[in-house]
Amino acid sequence: MKINLDKKFMINELDLPYTAIFDEITDTSRWSIHHRIIFPYQGKFYEAYYREGATEMQDESPWEYDETVECTEVELKEVKVKKWVIKED
């Protein structure tokens, strides 16, 4: 389920991205750091993406030019992952 939160009211009222319960860097570019956050809202959890300036000279704030922020409902689920590791003798 997707929802759109109004930036002026809901994002500011929830103090996102600062109050998010999870924040990870998903990518970087020359000028920006890209983030994925998880936050609670009305008894459910949602994810959203934002960017911020990569240096103190880059004046870019989260959702700077967006009127609304698209958020997707998520749930915490255990996931098993296989990966290559060094073989022990």
Short mmCIF file of C-alpha atoms in Angstrom, two decimals:
data_model
loop_
_atom_site.label_atom_id
_atom_site.label_comp_id
_atom_site.label_asym_id
_atom_site.label_seq_id
_atom_site.Cartn_x
_atom_site.Cartn_y
_atom_site.Cartn_z
CA MET A 1 0.00 0.00 0.00
CA LYS A 2 1.35 3.40 -0.94
CA ILE A 3 0.50 6.72 0.63
CA ASN A 4 1.53 10.27 -0.14
CA LEU A 5 2.39 12.46 2.82
CA ASP A 6 2.11 16.21 2.44
CA LYS A 7 5.56 17.68 2.96
CA LYS A 8 4.48 20.94 4.57
CA PHE A 9 2.43 19.30 7.31
CA MET A 10 2.99 15.56 7.76
CA ILE A 11 6.72 15.31 7.04
CA ASN A 12 7.46 18.32 9.22
CA GLU A 13 5.05 17.17 11.94
CA LEU A 14 6.67 13.71 12.03
CA ASP A 15 10.13 15.40 11.92
CA LEU A 16 11.28 13.07 9.16
CA PRO A 17 13.86 11.88 8.37
CA TYR A 18 15.26 12.55 11.87
CA THR A 19 12.72 10.48 13.83
CA ALA A 20 12.89 7.45 11.51
CA ILE A 21 13.51 4.11 13.28
CA PHE A 22 15.80 2.95 10.43
CA ASP A 23 17.98 4.97 8.08
CA GLU A 24 20.42 3.45 5.60
CA ILE A 25 22.54 4.90 2.84
CA THR A 26 21.52 3.24 -0.41
CA ASP A 27 23.77 5.09 -2.85
CA THR A 28 26.02 8.08 -3.31
CA SER A 29 26.61 10.39 -6.23
CA ARG A 30 28.99 13.24 -6.79
CA TRP A 31 26.76 15.72 -4.99
CA SER A 32 24.28 13.66 -2.95
CA ILE A 33 23.89 10.87 -0.40
CA HIS A 34 20.78 8.75 -1.03
CA HIS A 35 18.88 7.30 1.95
CA ARG A 36 16.07 4.83 2.66
CA ILE A 37 14.16 5.34 5.91
CA ILE A 38 11.53 3.36 7.81
CA PHE A 39 9.12 5.19 10.10
CA PRO A 40 5.87 4.49 11.98
CA TYR A 41 2.68 6.31 11.02
CA GLN A 42 -0.83 5.60 12.32
CA GLY A 43 0.08 2.12 13.63
CA LYS A 44 1.83 0.98 10.43
CA PHE A 45 5.38 1.22 9.10
CA TYR A 46 6.38 2.94 5.88
CA GLU A 47 9.52 3.44 3.83
CA ALA A 48 10.55 6.54 1.95
CA TYR A 49 13.63 7.69 0.10
CA TYR A 50 15.44 11.01 0.28
CA ARG A 51 18.71 12.72 -0.62
CA GLU A 52 20.95 15.15 1.18
CA GLY A 53 24.04 17.09 0.16
CA ALA A 54 27.27 15.06 0.21
CA THR A 55 29.42 17.93 1.48
CA GLU A 56 28.96 21.02 3.60
CA MET A 57 29.01 22.99 0.32
CA GLN A 58 25.98 21.14 -1.12
CA ASP A 59 22.84 22.83 0.09
CA GLU A 60 20.35 20.00 -0.45
CA SER A 61 17.76 19.00 2.12
CA PRO A 62 15.41 15.98 2.15
CA TRP A 63 12.48 16.34 -0.27
CA GLU A 64 13.55 19.90 -1.04
CA TYR A 65 11.51 20.26 -4.24
CA ASP A 66 8.68 17.81 -3.49
CA GLU A 67 5.19 18.85 -2.37
CA THR A 68 4.34 15.27 -1.33
CA VAL A 69 6.45 12.26 -0.39
CA GLU A 70 5.47 8.81 -1.69
CA CYS A 71 5.72 6.16 1.03
CA THR A 72 5.23 2.40 0.81
CA GLU A 73 3.92 0.27 3.67
CA VAL A 74 6.49 -2.28 4.90
CA GLU A 75 6.73 -4.99 7.54
CA LEU A 76 9.64 -6.50 9.44
CA LYS A 77 10.27 -10.02 8.25
CA GLU A 78 13.09 -12.50 8.81
CA VAL A 79 14.96 -13.20 5.58
CA LYS A 80 17.64 -15.86 5.15
CA VAL A 81 20.52 -14.95 2.88
CA LYS A 82 23.23 -17.09 1.32
CA LYS A 83 26.64 -15.55 0.69
CA TRP A 84 30.10 -16.68 -0.30
CA VAL A 85 32.55 -16.97 2.60
CA ILE A 86 36.14 -18.17 3.02
CA LYS A 87 36.29 -21.92 3.41
CA GLU A 88 37.67 -23.18 6.69
CA ASP A 89 40.13 -26.13 6.56
#
